[in-house]
């Protein structure tokens, strides 16, 4: 099973690829359209600023590849910034248009009795326990690093949240598209179980 890890110059490629390999998948770190479209599944990682990431994706034509792959039913997982890029727009350092694969926007954490960025281990609360990504798993802690968070427009796209001064989007999913705000490859046993579930979906076909 080959998983294309999208290389657009802003991803944590090494740790994600090693995690995929530990789970028995073949990690293809690539920015090549044919390799991405030919893979069993796609992971879109991301570290950095939203606007810069979208500029890199557009300059390389990978924004269109992500949209074409999703239209073809290819399983896609966005991680951290990669999850935020799946949505319609972000207010990070201005207003930026995203991939538009899921409706919603990315906003900065409001001022409150908590530190920004949100950095550290927080417990997941599963909202859609029947989803194949979550079914049978125990809720637990995963590792977050982010200053902006997603407000999905469609309630059913929200699979899990965490509590950080408010309910914060942690996992999203619709059709073949999934996103995790945390870093599953850095989140211990639960993170690897979730990543393994995504790989299983790539091998067995996506959920209905």
JSON list of C-alpha atoms in Angstrom, two decimals, residues 1-159:
[
{"chain": "A", "resi": 1, "resn": "UNK", "atom": "CA", "xyz": [0.00, 0.00, 0.00]},
{"chain": "A", "resi": 2, "resn": "UNK", "atom": "CA", "xyz": [1.53, 3.30, -1.14]},
{"chain": "A", "resi": 3, "resn": "UNK", "atom": "CA", "xyz": [0.76, 6.55, 0.66]},
{"chain": "A", "resi": 4, "resn": "UNK", "atom": "CA", "xyz": [1.76, 9.79, -1.07]},
{"chain": "A", "resi": 5, "resn": "UNK", "atom": "CA", "xyz": [3.05, 12.35, 1.43]},
{"chain": "A", "resi": 6, "resn": "UNK", "atom": "CA", "xyz": [2.71, 15.66, -0.37]},
{"chain": "A", "resi": 7, "resn": "UNK", "atom": "CA", "xyz": [5.97, 17.61, -0.62]},
{"chain": "A", "resi": 8, "resn": "UNK", "atom": "CA", "xyz": [5.26, 21.28, -1.22]},
{"chain": "A", "resi": 9, "resn": "UNK", "atom": "CA", "xyz": [8.07, 22.68, 0.90]},
{"chain": "A", "resi": 10, "resn": "UNK", "atom": "CA", "xyz": [6.15, 23.17, 4.16]},
{"chain": "A", "resi": 11, "resn": "UNK", "atom": "CA", "xyz": [5.52, 19.76, 5.69]},
{"chain": "A", "resi": 12, "resn": "UNK", "atom": "CA", "xyz": [6.95, 17.68, 8.50]},
{"chain": "A", "resi": 13, "resn": "UNK", "atom": "CA", "xyz": [7.76, 15.02, 5.94]},
{"chain": "A", "resi": 14, "resn": "UNK", "atom": "CA", "xyz": [10.31, 12.89, 7.77]},
{"chain": "A", "resi": 15, "resn": "UNK", "atom": "CA", "xyz": [8.34, 12.07, 10.91]},
{"chain": "A", "resi": 16, "resn": "UNK", "atom": "CA", "xyz": [5.12, 11.44, 8.96]},
{"chain": "A", "resi": 17, "resn": "UNK", "atom": "CA", "xyz": [6.83, 9.16, 6.45]},
{"chain": "A", "resi": 18, "resn": "UNK", "atom": "CA", "xyz": [8.55, 7.18, 9.21]},
{"chain": "A", "resi": 19, "resn": "UNK", "atom": "CA", "xyz": [5.21, 6.75, 11.02]},
{"chain": "A", "resi": 20, "resn": "UNK", "atom": "CA", "xyz": [3.59, 5.43, 7.83]},
{"chain": "A", "resi": 21, "resn": "UNK", "atom": "CA", "xyz": [6.45, 2.97, 7.39]},
{"chain": "A", "resi": 22, "resn": "UNK", "atom": "CA", "xyz": [6.17, 1.78, 11.00]},
{"chain": "A", "resi": 23, "resn": "UNK", "atom": "CA", "xyz": [2.54, 0.98, 10.31]},
{"chain": "A", "resi": 24, "resn": "UNK", "atom": "CA", "xyz": [3.45, -1.11, 7.28]},
{"chain": "A", "resi": 25, "resn": "UNK", "atom": "CA", "xyz": [2.73, 1.38, 4.52]},
{"chain": "A", "resi": 26, "resn": "UNK", "atom": "CA", "xyz": [5.03, 2.54, 1.74]},
{"chain": "A", "resi": 27, "resn": "UNK", "atom": "CA", "xyz": [5.67, 6.26, 2.14]},
{"chain": "A", "resi": 28, "resn": "UNK", "atom": "CA", "xyz": [6.18, 8.18, -1.11]},
{"chain": "A", "resi": 29, "resn": "UNK", "atom": "CA", "xyz": [7.38, 11.72, -0.36]},
{"chain": "A", "resi": 30, "resn": "UNK", "atom": "CA", "xyz": [6.48, 13.44, -3.60]},
{"chain": "A", "resi": 31, "resn": "UNK", "atom": "CA", "xyz": [5.18, 16.50, -5.38]},
{"chain": "A", "resi": 32, "resn": "UNK", "atom": "CA", "xyz": [4.57, 14.61, -8.62]},
{"chain": "A", "resi": 33, "resn": "UNK", "atom": "CA", "xyz": [0.98, 14.53, -9.87]},
{"chain": "A", "resi": 34, "resn": "UNK", "atom": "CA", "xyz": [1.13, 11.02, -11.33]},
{"chain": "A", "resi": 35, "resn": "UNK", "atom": "CA", "xyz": [2.64, 9.53, -8.18]},
{"chain": "A", "resi": 36, "resn": "UNK", "atom": "CA", "xyz": [0.05, 11.24, -5.99]},
{"chain": "A", "resi": 37, "resn": "UNK", "atom": "CA", "xyz": [-2.86, 10.18, -8.17]},
{"chain": "A", "resi": 38, "resn": "UNK", "atom": "CA", "xyz": [-1.50, 6.63, -8.38]},
{"chain": "A", "resi": 39, "resn": "UNK", "atom": "CA", "xyz": [-1.10, 6.20, -4.62]},
{"chain": "A", "resi": 40, "resn": "UNK", "atom": "CA", "xyz": [-3.64, 4.38, -2.45]},
{"chain": "A", "resi": 41, "resn": "UNK", "atom": "CA", "xyz": [-3.99, 7.41, -0.20]},
{"chain": "A", "resi": 42, "resn": "UNK", "atom": "CA", "xyz": [-2.61, 10.91, 0.36]},
{"chain": "A", "resi": 43, "resn": "UNK", "atom": "CA", "xyz": [-1.32, 12.72, 3.43]},
{"chain": "A", "resi": 44, "resn": "UNK", "atom": "CA", "xyz": [-1.07, 16.52, 3.31]},
{"chain": "A", "resi": 45, "resn": "UNK", "atom": "CA", "xyz": [1.19, 17.63, 6.19]},
{"chain": "A", "resi": 46, "resn": "UNK", "atom": "CA", "xyz": [1.89, 21.25, 7.02]},
{"chain": "A", "resi": 47, "resn": "UNK", "atom": "CA", "xyz": [4.05, 23.45, 9.21]},
{"chain": "A", "resi": 48, "resn": "UNK", "atom": "CA", "xyz": [4.06, 27.24, 8.90]},
{"chain": "A", "resi": 49, "resn": "UNK", "atom": "CA", "xyz": [1.70, 29.98, 7.75]},
{"chain": "A", "resi": 50, "resn": "UNK", "atom": "CA", "xyz": [-1.55, 29.33, 5.87]},
{"chain": "A", "resi": 51, "resn": "UNK", "atom": "CA", "xyz": [-1.00, 31.95, 3.17]},
{"chain": "A", "resi": 52, "resn": "UNK", "atom": "CA", "xyz": [2.52, 30.75, 2.41]},
{"chain": "A", "resi": 53, "resn": "UNK", "atom": "CA", "xyz": [1.32, 27.15, 2.24]},
{"chain": "A", "resi": 54, "resn": "UNK", "atom": "CA", "xyz": [-1.43, 27.95, -0.26]},
{"chain": "A", "resi": 55, "resn": "UNK", "atom": "CA", "xyz": [1.03, 29.98, -2.34]},
{"chain": "A", "resi": 56, "resn": "UNK", "atom": "CA", "xyz": [3.36, 26.98, -2.51]},
{"chain": "A", "resi": 57, "resn": "UNK", "atom": "CA", "xyz": [0.50, 24.63, -3.41]},
{"chain": "A", "resi": 58, "resn": "UNK", "atom": "CA", "xyz": [-0.73, 26.92, -6.19]},
{"chain": "A", "resi": 59, "resn": "UNK", "atom": "CA", "xyz": [2.76, 27.58, -7.57]},
{"chain": "A", "resi": 60, "resn": "UNK", "atom": "CA", "xyz": [3.37, 23.84, -7.87]},
{"chain": "A", "resi": 61, "resn": "UNK", "atom": "CA", "xyz": [-0.13, 23.04, -9.15]},
{"chain": "A", "resi": 62, "resn": "UNK", "atom": "CA", "xyz": [-0.69, 20.76, -6.18]},
{"chain": "A", "resi": 63, "resn": "UNK", "atom": "CA", "xyz": [-3.87, 22.57, -5.16]},
{"chain": "A", "resi": 64, "resn": "UNK", "atom": "CA", "xyz": [-5.49, 21.22, -8.31]},
{"chain": "A", "resi": 65, "resn": "UNK", "atom": "CA", "xyz": [-4.05, 17.77, -7.69]},
{"chain": "A", "resi": 66, "resn": "UNK", "atom": "CA", "xyz": [-5.61, 17.69, -4.20]},
{"chain": "A", "resi": 67, "resn": "UNK", "atom": "CA", "xyz": [-8.98, 18.70, -5.64]},
{"chain": "A", "resi": 68, "resn": "UNK", "atom": "CA", "xyz": [-8.77, 16.18, -8.50]},
{"chain": "A", "resi": 69, "resn": "UNK", "atom": "CA", "xyz": [-7.72, 13.38, -6.15]},
{"chain": "A", "resi": 70, "resn": "UNK", "atom": "CA", "xyz": [-10.59, 14.10, -3.80]},
{"chain": "A", "resi": 71, "resn": "UNK", "atom": "CA", "xyz": [-13.07, 14.26, -6.68]},
{"chain": "A", "resi": 72, "resn": "UNK", "atom": "CA", "xyz": [-11.83, 10.80, -7.69]},
{"chain": "A", "resi": 73, "resn": "UNK", "atom": "CA", "xyz": [-12.50, 9.47, -4.17]},
{"chain": "A", "resi": 74, "resn": "UNK", "atom": "CA", "xyz": [-8.85, 9.15, -3.18]},
{"chain": "A", "resi": 75, "resn": "UNK", "atom": "CA", "xyz": [-8.50, 9.07, 0.64]},
{"chain": "A", "resi": 76, "resn": "UNK", "atom": "CA", "xyz": [-6.84, 12.27, 1.85]},
{"chain": "A", "resi": 77, "resn": "UNK", "atom": "CA", "xyz": [-5.65, 13.12, 5.37]},
{"chain": "A", "resi": 78, "resn": "UNK", "atom": "CA", "xyz": [-4.60, 16.66, 6.31]},
{"chain": "A", "resi": 79, "resn": "UNK", "atom": "CA", "xyz": [-2.38, 16.98, 9.40]},
{"chain": "A", "resi": 80, "resn": "UNK", "atom": "CA", "xyz": [-2.09, 20.17, 11.49]},
{"chain": "A", "resi": 81, "resn": "UNK", "atom": "CA", "xyz": [-1.80, 23.05, 8.99]},
{"chain": "A", "resi": 82, "resn": "UNK", "atom": "CA", "xyz": [-2.64, 20.47, 6.35]},
{"chain": "A", "resi": 83, "resn": "UNK", "atom": "CA", "xyz": [-6.05, 20.01, 7.98]},
{"chain": "A", "resi": 84, "resn": "UNK", "atom": "CA", "xyz": [-6.66, 23.75, 7.99]},
{"chain": "A", "resi": 85, "resn": "UNK", "atom": "CA", "xyz": [-5.81, 23.96, 4.28]},
{"chain": "A", "resi": 86, "resn": "UNK", "atom": "CA", "xyz": [-8.71, 21.61, 3.51]},
{"chain": "A", "resi": 87, "resn": "UNK", "atom": "CA", "xyz": [-11.17, 24.36, 4.45]},
{"chain": "A", "resi": 88, "resn": "UNK", "atom": "CA", "xyz": [-12.51, 27.38, 2.60]},
{"chain": "A", "resi": 89, "resn": "UNK", "atom": "CA", "xyz": [-10.46, 30.19, 4.10]},
{"chain": "A", "resi": 90, "resn": "UNK", "atom": "CA", "xyz": [-8.19, 31.45, 6.89]},
{"chain": "A", "resi": 91, "resn": "UNK", "atom": "CA", "xyz": [-7.73, 34.78, 8.63]},
{"chain": "A", "resi": 92, "resn": "UNK", "atom": "CA", "xyz": [-4.06, 34.05, 9.46]},
{"chain": "A", "resi": 93, "resn": "UNK", "atom": "CA", "xyz": [-2.08, 37.20, 8.55]},
{"chain": "A", "resi": 94, "resn": "UNK", "atom": "CA", "xyz": [-4.84, 38.42, 6.24]},
{"chain": "A", "resi": 95, "resn": "UNK", "atom": "CA", "xyz": [-7.61, 36.62, 4.41]},
{"chain": "A", "resi": 96, "resn": "UNK", "atom": "CA", "xyz": [-6.58, 33.60, 2.37]},
{"chain": "A", "resi": 97, "resn": "UNK", "atom": "CA", "xyz": [-8.56, 31.18, 0.22]},
{"chain": "A", "resi": 98, "resn": "UNK", "atom": "CA", "xyz": [-7.97, 27.50, 1.00]},
{"chain": "A", "resi": 99, "resn": "UNK", "atom": "CA", "xyz": [-8.49, 24.28, -0.94]},
{"chain": "A", "resi": 100, "resn": "UNK", "atom": "CA", "xyz": [-12.23, 24.41, -0.32]},
{"chain": "A", "resi": 101, "resn": "UNK", "atom": "CA", "xyz": [-12.62, 20.66, 0.11]},
{"chain": "A", "resi": 102, "resn": "UNK", "atom": "CA", "xyz": [-14.63, 21.23, 3.31]},
{"chain": "A", "resi": 103, "resn": "UNK", "atom": "CA", "xyz": [-16.71, 24.33, 4.15]},
{"chain": "A", "resi": 104, "resn": "UNK", "atom": "CA", "xyz": [-15.47, 26.38, 7.06]},
{"chain": "A", "resi": 105, "resn": "UNK", "atom": "CA", "xyz": [-12.88, 28.94, 8.11]},
{"chain": "A", "resi": 106, "resn": "UNK", "atom": "CA", "xyz": [-9.74, 29.12, 10.20]},
{"chain": "A", "resi": 107, "resn": "UNK", "atom": "CA", "xyz": [-9.54, 31.73, 12.96]},
{"chain": "A", "resi": 108, "resn": "UNK", "atom": "CA", "xyz": [-7.04, 32.69, 15.65]},
{"chain": "A", "resi": 109, "resn": "UNK", "atom": "CA", "xyz": [-7.63, 31.70, 19.27]},
{"chain": "A", "resi": 110, "resn": "UNK", "atom": "CA", "xyz": [-9.33, 34.59, 21.06]},
{"chain": "A", "resi": 111, "resn": "UNK", "atom": "CA", "xyz": [-7.70, 36.16, 24.10]},
{"chain": "A", "resi": 112, "resn": "UNK", "atom": "CA", "xyz": [-8.43, 34.15, 27.23]},
{"chain": "A", "resi": 113, "resn": "UNK", "atom": "CA", "xyz": [-7.05, 32.38, 30.27]},
{"chain": "A", "resi": 114, "resn": "UNK", "atom": "CA", "xyz": [-4.89, 30.08, 28.18]},
{"chain": "A", "resi": 115, "resn": "UNK", "atom": "CA", "xyz": [-1.65, 30.33, 26.26]},
{"chain": "A", "resi": 116, "resn": "UNK", "atom": "CA", "xyz": [-1.42, 30.79, 22.51]},
{"chain": "A", "resi": 117, "resn": "UNK", "atom": "CA", "xyz": [-0.10, 28.84, 20.72]},
{"chain": "A", "resi": 118, "resn": "UNK", "atom": "CA", "xyz": [-1.98, 25.83, 22.04]},
{"chain": "A", "resi": 119, "resn": "UNK", "atom": "CA", "xyz": [0.95, 23.51, 22.63]},
{"chain": "A", "resi": 120, "resn": "UNK", "atom": "CA", "xyz": [0.88, 20.20, 24.46]},
{"chain": "A", "resi": 121, "resn": "UNK", "atom": "CA", "xyz": [-1.20, 17.12, 25.21]},
{"chain": "A", "resi": 122, "resn": "UNK", "atom": "CA", "xyz": [-5.00, 17.41, 25.30]},
{"chain": "A", "resi": 123, "resn": "UNK", "atom": "CA", "xyz": [-7.72, 14.82, 25.50]},
{"chain": "A", "resi": 124, "resn": "UNK", "atom": "CA", "xyz": [-9.90, 14.02, 22.50]},
{"chain": "A", "resi": 125, "resn": "UNK", "atom": "CA", "xyz": [-13.68, 13.84, 22.79]},
{"chain": "A", "resi": 126, "resn": "UNK", "atom": "CA", "xyz": [-15.19, 11.69, 20.04]},
{"chain": "A", "resi": 127, "resn": "UNK", "atom": "CA", "xyz": [-18.43, 13.04, 18.58]},
{"chain": "A", "resi": 128, "resn": "UNK", "atom": "CA", "xyz": [-18.93, 10.51, 15.77]},
{"chain": "A", "resi": 129, "resn": "UNK", "atom": "CA", "xyz": [-18.00, 7.22, 17.43]},
{"chain": "A", "resi": 130, "resn": "UNK", "atom": "CA", "xyz": [-19.55, 5.26, 14.57]},
{"chain": "A", "resi": 131, "resn": "UNK", "atom": "CA", "xyz": [-17.07, 6.65, 12.04]},
{"chain": "A", "resi": 132, "resn": "UNK", "atom": "CA", "xyz": [-14.60, 3.99, 10.81]},
{"chain": "A", "resi": 133, "resn": "UNK", "atom": "CA", "xyz": [-11.71, 6.21, 11.86]},
{"chain": "A", "resi": 134, "resn": "UNK", "atom": "CA", "xyz": [-12.88, 6.17, 15.50]},
{"chain": "A", "resi": 135, "resn": "UNK", "atom": "CA", "xyz": [-15.04, 3.06, 15.96]},
{"chain": "A", "resi": 136, "resn": "UNK", "atom": "CA", "xyz": [-13.84, 0.97, 18.89]},
{"chain": "A", "resi": 137, "resn": "UNK", "atom": "CA", "xyz": [-11.06, 3.33, 19.95]},
{"chain": "A", "resi": 138, "resn": "UNK", "atom": "CA", "xyz": [-10.75, 4.73, 23.46]},
{"chain": "A", "resi": 139, "resn": "UNK", "atom": "CA", "xyz": [-10.59, 8.49, 23.88]},
{"chain": "A", "resi": 140, "resn": "UNK", "atom": "CA", "xyz": [-7.18, 9.72, 25.00]},
{"chain": "A", "resi": 141, "resn": "UNK", "atom": "CA", "xyz": [-4.57, 12.45, 24.75]},
{"chain": "A", "resi": 142, "resn": "UNK", "atom": "CA", "xyz": [-2.82, 13.67, 21.60]},
{"chain": "A", "resi": 143, "resn": "UNK", "atom": "CA", "xyz": [-0.22, 16.36, 20.89]},
{"chain": "A", "resi": 144, "resn": "UNK", "atom": "CA", "xyz": [-1.22, 19.79, 19.54]},
{"chain": "A", "resi": 145, "resn": "UNK", "atom": "CA", "xyz": [0.81, 22.78, 18.33]},
{"chain": "A", "resi": 146, "resn": "UNK", "atom": "CA", "xyz": [-1.28, 25.58, 16.77]},
{"chain": "A", "resi": 147, "resn": "UNK", "atom": "CA", "xyz": [-2.36, 29.21, 17.13]},
{"chain": "A", "resi": 148, "resn": "UNK", "atom": "CA", "xyz": [-5.34, 29.00, 14.77]},
{"chain": "A", "resi": 149, "resn": "UNK", "atom": "CA", "xyz": [-8.28, 26.61, 14.78]},
{"chain": "A", "resi": 150, "resn": "UNK", "atom": "CA", "xyz": [-11.05, 25.55, 12.41]},
{"chain": "A", "resi": 151, "resn": "UNK", "atom": "CA", "xyz": [-14.73, 26.43, 12.56]},
{"chain": "A", "resi": 152, "resn": "UNK", "atom": "CA", "xyz": [-16.44, 23.88, 10.28]},
{"chain": "A", "resi": 153, "resn": "UNK", "atom": "CA", "xyz": [-19.69, 25.06, 8.71]},
{"chain": "A", "resi": 154, "resn": "UNK", "atom": "CA", "xyz": [-21.23, 21.59, 8.64]},
{"chain": "A", "resi": 155, "resn": "UNK", "atom": "CA", "xyz": [-21.79, 19.94, 12.02]},
{"chain": "A", "resi": 156, "resn": "UNK", "atom": "CA", "xyz": [-21.51, 16.40, 10.68]},
{"chain": "A", "resi": 157, "resn": "UNK", "atom": "CA", "xyz": [-17.96, 17.08, 9.41]},
{"chain": "A", "resi": 158, "resn": "UNK", "atom": "CA", "xyz": [-16.81, 17.36, 13.04]},
{"chain": "A", "resi": 159, "resn": "UNK", "atom": "CA", "xyz": [-15.65, 13.96, 14.32]}
]
